[in-house]
Coordinates of C-alpha atoms in Angstrom, one line a residue:
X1 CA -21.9 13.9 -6.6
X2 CA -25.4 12.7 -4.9
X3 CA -26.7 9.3 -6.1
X4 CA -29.6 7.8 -4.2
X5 CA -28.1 4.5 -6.2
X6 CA -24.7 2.5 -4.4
X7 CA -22.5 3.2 -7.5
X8 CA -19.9 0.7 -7.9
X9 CA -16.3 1.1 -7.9
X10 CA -15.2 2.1 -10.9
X11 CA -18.3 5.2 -10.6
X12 CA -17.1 6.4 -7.1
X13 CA -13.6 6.8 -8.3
X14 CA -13.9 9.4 -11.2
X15 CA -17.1 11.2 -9.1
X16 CA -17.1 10.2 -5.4
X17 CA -16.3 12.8 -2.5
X18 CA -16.1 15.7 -5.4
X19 CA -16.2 19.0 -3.7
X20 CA -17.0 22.0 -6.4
X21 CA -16.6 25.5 -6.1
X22 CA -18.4 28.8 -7.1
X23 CA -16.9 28.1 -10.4
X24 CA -18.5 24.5 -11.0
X25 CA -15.0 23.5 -12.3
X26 CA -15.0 20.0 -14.1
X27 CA -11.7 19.2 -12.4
X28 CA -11.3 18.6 -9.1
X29 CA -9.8 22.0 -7.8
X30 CA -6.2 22.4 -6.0
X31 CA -6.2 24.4 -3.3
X32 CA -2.9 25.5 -2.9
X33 CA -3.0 27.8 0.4
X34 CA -1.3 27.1 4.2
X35 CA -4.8 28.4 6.4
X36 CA -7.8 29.9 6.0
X37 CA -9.9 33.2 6.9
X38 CA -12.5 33.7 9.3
X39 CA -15.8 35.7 9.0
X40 CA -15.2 37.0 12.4
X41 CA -13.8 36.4 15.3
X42 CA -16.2 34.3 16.9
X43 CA -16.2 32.4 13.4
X44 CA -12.4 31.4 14.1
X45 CA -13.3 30.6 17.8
X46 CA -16.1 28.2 16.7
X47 CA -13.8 26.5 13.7
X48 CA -11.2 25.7 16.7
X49 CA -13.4 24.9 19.0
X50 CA -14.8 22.2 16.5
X51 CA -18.2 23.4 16.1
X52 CA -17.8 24.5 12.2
X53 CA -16.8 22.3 10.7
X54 CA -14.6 24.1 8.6
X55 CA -11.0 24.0 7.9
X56 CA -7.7 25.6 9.7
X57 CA -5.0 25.3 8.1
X58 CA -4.1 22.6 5.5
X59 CA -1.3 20.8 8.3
X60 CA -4.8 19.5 9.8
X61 CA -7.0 19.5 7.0
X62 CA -7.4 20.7 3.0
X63 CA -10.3 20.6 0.7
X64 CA -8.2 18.8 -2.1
X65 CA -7.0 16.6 0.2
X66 CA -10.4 16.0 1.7
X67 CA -11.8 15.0 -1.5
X68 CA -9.2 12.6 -2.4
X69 CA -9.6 10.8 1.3
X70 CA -13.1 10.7 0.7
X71 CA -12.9 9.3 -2.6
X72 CA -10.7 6.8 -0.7
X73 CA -13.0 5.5 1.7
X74 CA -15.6 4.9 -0.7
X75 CA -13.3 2.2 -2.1
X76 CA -11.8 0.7 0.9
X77 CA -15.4 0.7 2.5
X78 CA -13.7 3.1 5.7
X79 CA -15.1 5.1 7.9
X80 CA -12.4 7.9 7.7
X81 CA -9.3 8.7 6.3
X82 CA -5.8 10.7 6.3
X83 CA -3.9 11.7 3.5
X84 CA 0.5 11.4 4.2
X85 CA 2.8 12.9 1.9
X86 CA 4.2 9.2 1.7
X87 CA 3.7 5.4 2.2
X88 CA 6.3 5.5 4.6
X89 CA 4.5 7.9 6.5
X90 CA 1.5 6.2 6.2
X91 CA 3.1 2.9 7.9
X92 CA 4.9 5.0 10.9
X93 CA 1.8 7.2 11.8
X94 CA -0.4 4.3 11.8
X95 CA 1.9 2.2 14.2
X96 CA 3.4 5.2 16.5
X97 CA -0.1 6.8 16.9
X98 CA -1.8 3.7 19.0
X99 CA 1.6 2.6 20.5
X100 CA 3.8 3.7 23.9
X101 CA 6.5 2.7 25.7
X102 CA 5.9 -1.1 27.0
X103 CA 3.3 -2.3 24.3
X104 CA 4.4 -5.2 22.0
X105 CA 3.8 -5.5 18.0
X106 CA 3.5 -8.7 16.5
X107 CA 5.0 -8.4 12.9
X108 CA 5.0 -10.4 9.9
X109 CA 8.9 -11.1 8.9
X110 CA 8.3 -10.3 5.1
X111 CA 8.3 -7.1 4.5
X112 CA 9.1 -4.1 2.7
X113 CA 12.9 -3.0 4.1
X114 CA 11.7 0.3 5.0
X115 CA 8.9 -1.7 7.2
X116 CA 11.4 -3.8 8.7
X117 CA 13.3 -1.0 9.7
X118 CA 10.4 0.7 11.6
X119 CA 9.5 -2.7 13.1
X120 CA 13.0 -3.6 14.4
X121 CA 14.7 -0.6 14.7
X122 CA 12.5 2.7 15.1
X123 CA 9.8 0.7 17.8
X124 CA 12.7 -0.1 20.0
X125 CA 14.1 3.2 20.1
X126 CA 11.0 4.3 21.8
X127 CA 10.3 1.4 24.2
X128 CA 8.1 -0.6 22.3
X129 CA 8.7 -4.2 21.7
X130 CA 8.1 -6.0 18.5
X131 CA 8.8 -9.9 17.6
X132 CA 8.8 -10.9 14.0
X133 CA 6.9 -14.1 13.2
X134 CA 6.9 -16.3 9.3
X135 CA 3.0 -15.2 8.7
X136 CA 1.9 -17.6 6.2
X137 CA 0.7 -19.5 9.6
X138 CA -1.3 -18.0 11.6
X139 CA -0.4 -19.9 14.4
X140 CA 2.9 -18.0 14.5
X141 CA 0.7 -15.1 15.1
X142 CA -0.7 -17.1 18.4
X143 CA 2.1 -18.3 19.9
X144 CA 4.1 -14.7 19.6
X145 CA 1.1 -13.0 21.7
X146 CA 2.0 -11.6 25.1
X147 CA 0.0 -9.5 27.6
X148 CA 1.3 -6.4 26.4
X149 CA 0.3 -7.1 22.4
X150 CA -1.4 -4.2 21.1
X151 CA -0.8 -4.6 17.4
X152 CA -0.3 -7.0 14.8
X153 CA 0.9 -5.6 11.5
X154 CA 1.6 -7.5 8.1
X155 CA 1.6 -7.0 4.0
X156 CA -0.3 -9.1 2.1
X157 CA 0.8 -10.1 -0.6
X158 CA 4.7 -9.3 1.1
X159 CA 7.2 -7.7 -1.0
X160 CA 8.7 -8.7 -3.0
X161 CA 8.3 -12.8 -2.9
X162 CA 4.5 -12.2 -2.6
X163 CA 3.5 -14.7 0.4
X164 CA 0.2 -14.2 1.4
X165 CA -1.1 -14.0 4.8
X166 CA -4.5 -14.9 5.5
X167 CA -5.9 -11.7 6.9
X168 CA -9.1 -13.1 8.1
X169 CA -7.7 -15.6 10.8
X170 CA -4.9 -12.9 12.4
X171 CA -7.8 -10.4 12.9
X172 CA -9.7 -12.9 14.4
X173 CA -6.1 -13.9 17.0
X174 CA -6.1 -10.1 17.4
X175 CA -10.1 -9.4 18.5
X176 CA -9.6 -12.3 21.1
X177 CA -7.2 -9.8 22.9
X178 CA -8.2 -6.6 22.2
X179 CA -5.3 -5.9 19.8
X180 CA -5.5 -4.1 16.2
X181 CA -4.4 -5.6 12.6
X182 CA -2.6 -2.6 10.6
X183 CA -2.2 -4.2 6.8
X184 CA -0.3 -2.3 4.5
X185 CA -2.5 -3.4 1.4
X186 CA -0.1 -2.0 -1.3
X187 CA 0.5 -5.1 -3.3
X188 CA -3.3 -6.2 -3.8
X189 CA -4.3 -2.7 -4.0
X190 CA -8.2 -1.9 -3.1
X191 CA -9.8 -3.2 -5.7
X192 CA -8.2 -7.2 -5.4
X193 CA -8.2 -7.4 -1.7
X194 CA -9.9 -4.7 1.3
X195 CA -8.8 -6.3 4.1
X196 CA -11.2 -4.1 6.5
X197 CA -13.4 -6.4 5.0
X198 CA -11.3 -9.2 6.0
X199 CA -11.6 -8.2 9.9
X200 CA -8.5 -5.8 9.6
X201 CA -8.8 -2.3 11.9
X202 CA -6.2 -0.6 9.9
X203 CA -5.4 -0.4 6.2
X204 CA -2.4 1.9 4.6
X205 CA -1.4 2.6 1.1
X206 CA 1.9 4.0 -0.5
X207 CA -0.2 6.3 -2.8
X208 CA 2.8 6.7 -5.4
X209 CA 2.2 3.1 -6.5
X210 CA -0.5 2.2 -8.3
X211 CA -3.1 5.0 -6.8
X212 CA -0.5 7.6 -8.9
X213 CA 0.5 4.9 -11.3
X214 CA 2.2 7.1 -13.5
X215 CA 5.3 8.1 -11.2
X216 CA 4.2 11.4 -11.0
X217 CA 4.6 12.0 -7.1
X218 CA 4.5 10.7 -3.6
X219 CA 1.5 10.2 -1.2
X220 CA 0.1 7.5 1.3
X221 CA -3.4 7.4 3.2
X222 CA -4.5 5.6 6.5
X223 CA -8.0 4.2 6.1
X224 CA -10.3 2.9 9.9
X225 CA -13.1 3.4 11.5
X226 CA -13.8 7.2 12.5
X227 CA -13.3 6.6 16.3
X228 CA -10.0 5.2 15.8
X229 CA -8.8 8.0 13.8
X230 CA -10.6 10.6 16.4
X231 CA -8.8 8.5 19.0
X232 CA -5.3 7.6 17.9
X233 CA -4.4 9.4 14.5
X234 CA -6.1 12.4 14.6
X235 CA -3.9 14.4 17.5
X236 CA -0.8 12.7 15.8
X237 CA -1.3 13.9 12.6
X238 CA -2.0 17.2 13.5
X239 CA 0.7 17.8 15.9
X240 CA 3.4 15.7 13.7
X241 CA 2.7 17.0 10.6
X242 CA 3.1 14.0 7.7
X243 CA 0.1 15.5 6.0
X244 CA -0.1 15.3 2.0
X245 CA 0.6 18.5 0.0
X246 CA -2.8 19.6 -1.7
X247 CA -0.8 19.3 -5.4
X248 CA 0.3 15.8 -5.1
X249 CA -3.4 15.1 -3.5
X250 CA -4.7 16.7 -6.6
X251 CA -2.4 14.6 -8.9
X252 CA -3.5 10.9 -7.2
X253 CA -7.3 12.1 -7.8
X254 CA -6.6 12.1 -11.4
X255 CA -4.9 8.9 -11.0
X256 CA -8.0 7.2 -9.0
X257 CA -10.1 7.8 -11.9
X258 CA -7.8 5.0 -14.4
X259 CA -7.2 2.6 -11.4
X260 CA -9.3 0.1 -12.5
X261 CA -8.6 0.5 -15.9
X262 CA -4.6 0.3 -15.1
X263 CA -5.3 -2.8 -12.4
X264 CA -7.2 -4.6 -14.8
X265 CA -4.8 -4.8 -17.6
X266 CA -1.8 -5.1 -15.3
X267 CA -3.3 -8.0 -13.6
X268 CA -4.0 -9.5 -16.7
X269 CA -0.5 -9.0 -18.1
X270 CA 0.9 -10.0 -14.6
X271 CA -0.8 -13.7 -15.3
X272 CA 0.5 -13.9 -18.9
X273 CA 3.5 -13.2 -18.1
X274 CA 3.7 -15.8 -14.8
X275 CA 3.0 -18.8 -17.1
X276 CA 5.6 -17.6 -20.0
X277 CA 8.1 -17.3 -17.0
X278 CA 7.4 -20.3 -15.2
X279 CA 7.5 -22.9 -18.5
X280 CA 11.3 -21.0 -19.2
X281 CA 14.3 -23.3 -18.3
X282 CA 16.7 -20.4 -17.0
X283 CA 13.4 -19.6 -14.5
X284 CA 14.3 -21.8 -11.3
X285 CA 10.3 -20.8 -10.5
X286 CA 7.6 -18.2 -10.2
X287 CA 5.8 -16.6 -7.5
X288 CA 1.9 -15.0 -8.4
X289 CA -1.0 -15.3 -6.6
X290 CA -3.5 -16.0 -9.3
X291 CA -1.3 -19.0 -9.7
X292 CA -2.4 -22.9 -8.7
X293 CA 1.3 -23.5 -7.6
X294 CA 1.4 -20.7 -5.5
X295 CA 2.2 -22.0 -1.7
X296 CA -0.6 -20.3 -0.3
X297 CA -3.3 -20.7 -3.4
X298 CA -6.1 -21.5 -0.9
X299 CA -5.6 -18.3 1.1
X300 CA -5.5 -16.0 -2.3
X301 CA -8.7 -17.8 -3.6
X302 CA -10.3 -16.8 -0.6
X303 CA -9.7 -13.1 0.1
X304 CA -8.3 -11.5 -3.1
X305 CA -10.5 -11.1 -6.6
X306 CA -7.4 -11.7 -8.3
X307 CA -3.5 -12.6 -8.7
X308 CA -1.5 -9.2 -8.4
X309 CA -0.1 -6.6 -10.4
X310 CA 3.8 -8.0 -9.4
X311 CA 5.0 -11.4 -10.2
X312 CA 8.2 -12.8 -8.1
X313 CA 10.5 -15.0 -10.3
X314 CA 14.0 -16.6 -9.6
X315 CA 16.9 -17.4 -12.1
X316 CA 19.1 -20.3 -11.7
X317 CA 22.1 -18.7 -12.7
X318 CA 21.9 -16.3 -9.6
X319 CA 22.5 -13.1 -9.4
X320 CA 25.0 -13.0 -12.5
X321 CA 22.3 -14.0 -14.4
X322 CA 19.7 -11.6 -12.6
X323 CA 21.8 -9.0 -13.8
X324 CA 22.1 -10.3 -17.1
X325 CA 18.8 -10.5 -18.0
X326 CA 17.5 -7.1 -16.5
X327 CA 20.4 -5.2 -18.3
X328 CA 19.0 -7.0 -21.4
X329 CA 15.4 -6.1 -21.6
X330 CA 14.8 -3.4 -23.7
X331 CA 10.7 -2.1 -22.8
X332 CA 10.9 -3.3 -19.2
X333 CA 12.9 -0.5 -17.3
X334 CA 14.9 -1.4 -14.1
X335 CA 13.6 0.5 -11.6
X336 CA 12.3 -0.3 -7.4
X337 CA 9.5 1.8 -8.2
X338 CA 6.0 -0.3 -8.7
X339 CA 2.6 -0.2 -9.4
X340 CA 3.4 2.1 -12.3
X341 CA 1.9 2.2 -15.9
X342 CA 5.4 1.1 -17.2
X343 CA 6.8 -2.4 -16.3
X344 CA 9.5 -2.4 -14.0
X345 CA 12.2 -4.8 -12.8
X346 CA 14.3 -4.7 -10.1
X347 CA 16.7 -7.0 -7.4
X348 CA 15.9 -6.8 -4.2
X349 CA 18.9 -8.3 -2.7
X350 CA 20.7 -5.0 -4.3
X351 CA 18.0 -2.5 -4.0
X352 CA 14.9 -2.8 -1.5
X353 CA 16.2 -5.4 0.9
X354 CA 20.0 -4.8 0.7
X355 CA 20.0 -3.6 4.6
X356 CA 18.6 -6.9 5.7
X357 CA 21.3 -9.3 6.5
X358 CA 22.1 -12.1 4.2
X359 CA 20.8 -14.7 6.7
X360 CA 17.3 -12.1 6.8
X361 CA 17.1 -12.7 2.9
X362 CA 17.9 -16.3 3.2
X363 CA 14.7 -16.6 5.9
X364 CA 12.6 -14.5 3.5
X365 CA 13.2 -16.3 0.5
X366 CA 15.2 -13.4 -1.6
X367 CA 17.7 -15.2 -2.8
X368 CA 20.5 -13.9 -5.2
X369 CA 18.5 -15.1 -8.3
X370 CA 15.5 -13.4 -7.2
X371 CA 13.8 -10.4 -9.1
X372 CA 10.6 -8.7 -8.8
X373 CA 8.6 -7.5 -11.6
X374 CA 5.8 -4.9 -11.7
X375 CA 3.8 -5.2 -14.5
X376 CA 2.5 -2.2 -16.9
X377 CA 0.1 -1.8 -18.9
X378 CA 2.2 -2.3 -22.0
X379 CA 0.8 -4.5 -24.9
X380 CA 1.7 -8.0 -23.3
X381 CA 2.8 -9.6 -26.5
X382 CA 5.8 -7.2 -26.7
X383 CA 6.3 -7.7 -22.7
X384 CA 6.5 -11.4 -23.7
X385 CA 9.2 -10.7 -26.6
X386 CA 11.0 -8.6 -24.7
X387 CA 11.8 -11.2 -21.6
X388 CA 12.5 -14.1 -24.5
X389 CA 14.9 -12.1 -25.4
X390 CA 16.8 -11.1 -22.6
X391 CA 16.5 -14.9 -21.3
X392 CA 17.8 -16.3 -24.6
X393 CA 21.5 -15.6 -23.7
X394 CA 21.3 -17.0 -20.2

């Protein structure tokens, strides 16, 4: 689509970075195919040698997946873009691609367990040091910095006990060095929070959250600047090969196009259902950014348009009661999934975070009685009904 207009957000993400073909198909077309033919052979030279611009073979580069990282970067505001095949993917190739043996990452503590792993486990492995710091100050950011700091990485909000970290102030710790901020953005999503806005250098998504938001399939994306791609992702991603199948990048264009629709009413829910939670007596409290109580209210005011899609609540009766209530709701489904159209539940303590030690939970706040709830885009009167109750026998 052309538009001699700046269309606004909800406009670029049913049309922007559409790519027809002969056919002028309405749909956005899947091209299911592993290379590509040449005209000639001085055609194929010239596509390898980068002067058509062309593609190769869909490892590098696909015209499905194209459009979707286009359409991408017209939300986030980014230069450039890379479509993985998961979030996961998306974390590891944007930390292992600028790092070697002897650099040092600077880590918030809270985050996913899959996060945590590659931070204190998979880093090590291959020389690279990495300290873990609380990152609601960003002073802890300061005082961890060595000679050797290339990175800082953190989620904002963290999952699942939804601290913020205020995005703004680390990037500014990390341009006094010459280091990069890497935010995993999946909790605010792009259209609460786009932290390259903020002063990050590095944003990635888990693209089966709320970018699918119909658990459909898997994808993730690293959004920067085009030199740092050119520079530090591009060979990676070529020569590693996490790139995106052209199917599930067809499948998260379709869900681009309801994003805000689906973020809206989520967010909106998420907020009812905060204040239901946090005035019940079996709720020991509540967690949400769009809330005045939250520990770090000042922070979310400042760089997100709204609370968040998840809400973070703990039960005084433990995890017995936990338990007890999730097996009890009948519309909310227990699942670690998130940012789906359907609300889910789940217990981190048992599910995302169970290989952090207890003491590691303890630190993070993910106590026994703590659950975390993604929030649908169900009718939130019947959301309401349905945690009264499974609370009234607790």
């Amino acid at each position: 689509m052309t538009s001699t207009r700046q269309l606004r957000p909800a406009t670029q993400l049913v049309h922007g970075g559409t790519t027809r073909s002969g056919f002028g198909e309405t749909s956005e077309a899947i091209y299911l195919t592993q290379g590509f033919v040449y005209d000639s052979s001085a055609a194929a030279e010239a596509r390898f040698k980068g002067e058509d611009p062309g593609f190769i073979y869909s490892r590098y580069a696909n015209p499905t997946n194209d459009m979707f990282e286009k359409r991408m970067c017209l939300m986030e505001g980014a230069e450039d873009a890379r479509a993985t095949a998961s979030g996961m993917a998306a974390i590891s190739a944007a930390l292992l691609c600028q790092l070697k043996a002897g650099d040092h990452v600077i880590s918030a503590r809270a985050l996913f367990g899959s996060c945590r792993w590659v931070v204190e486990t998979l880093l090590p492995k291959y020389g690279i040091e990495a300290t873990l710091v609380d990152g609601r100050d960003p002073a802890n950011f300061e005082a961890a910095i060595r000679p050797n700091t290339k990175v800082f990485f953190l989620e904002s909000p963290t999952n699942p006990t939804l601290e913020v970290v205020d995005i703004a102030a680390v990037a500014r710790l990390a341009n006094q060095i010459g280091a990069k901020v890497v935010v995993d953005n999946v909790f605010a999503t792009p259209l609460l929070q786009k932290p390259l806005e903020l002063g990050a250098h590095v944003v990635a998504y888990s693209a089966t959250k709320h970018i699918d938001g119909q658990g459909r399939c898997l994808g993730g994306v690293i959004l920067s600047d085009k030199e740092w791609i050119d520079e530090n992702l591009h060979d990676y991603f070529r020569h590693t090969g996490p790139s995106l199948s052209p199917f599930n990048a067809w499948t998260l264009l379709k869900g681009l196009e309801t994003l805000p629709l689906r973020v809206r009413q989520q967010t909106s829910n998420a907020g009812r259902l905060a204040d239901v939670l946090a005035d019940h007596p079996a709720v020991a409290r509540v967690i949400y950014p769009g809330r005045a109580d939250h520990p770090q209210a000042d922070v979310c005011a400042r760089q997100m348009k709204g609370g968040s899609t998840l809400v973070a609540f703990e039960l005084k009766g433990g995890k017995k009661a936990a338990f007890a209530m999730q097996d009890a709701l009948e519309v909310i489904q227990i699942s670690n999934n998130l940012g789906d159209s359907k609300s889910l539940i789940t217990h981190p303590a048992t599910t995302t975070h169970k290989n952090l030690s207890e003491e590691a939970r303890d630190e993070l706040g993910i106590g026994p009685g703590v659950v975390r709830l993604s929030v649908g885009i169900e009718d939130v009167e019947d959301l309401v009904e349905d945690f009264e109750q499974a609370l009234s026998g607790l």
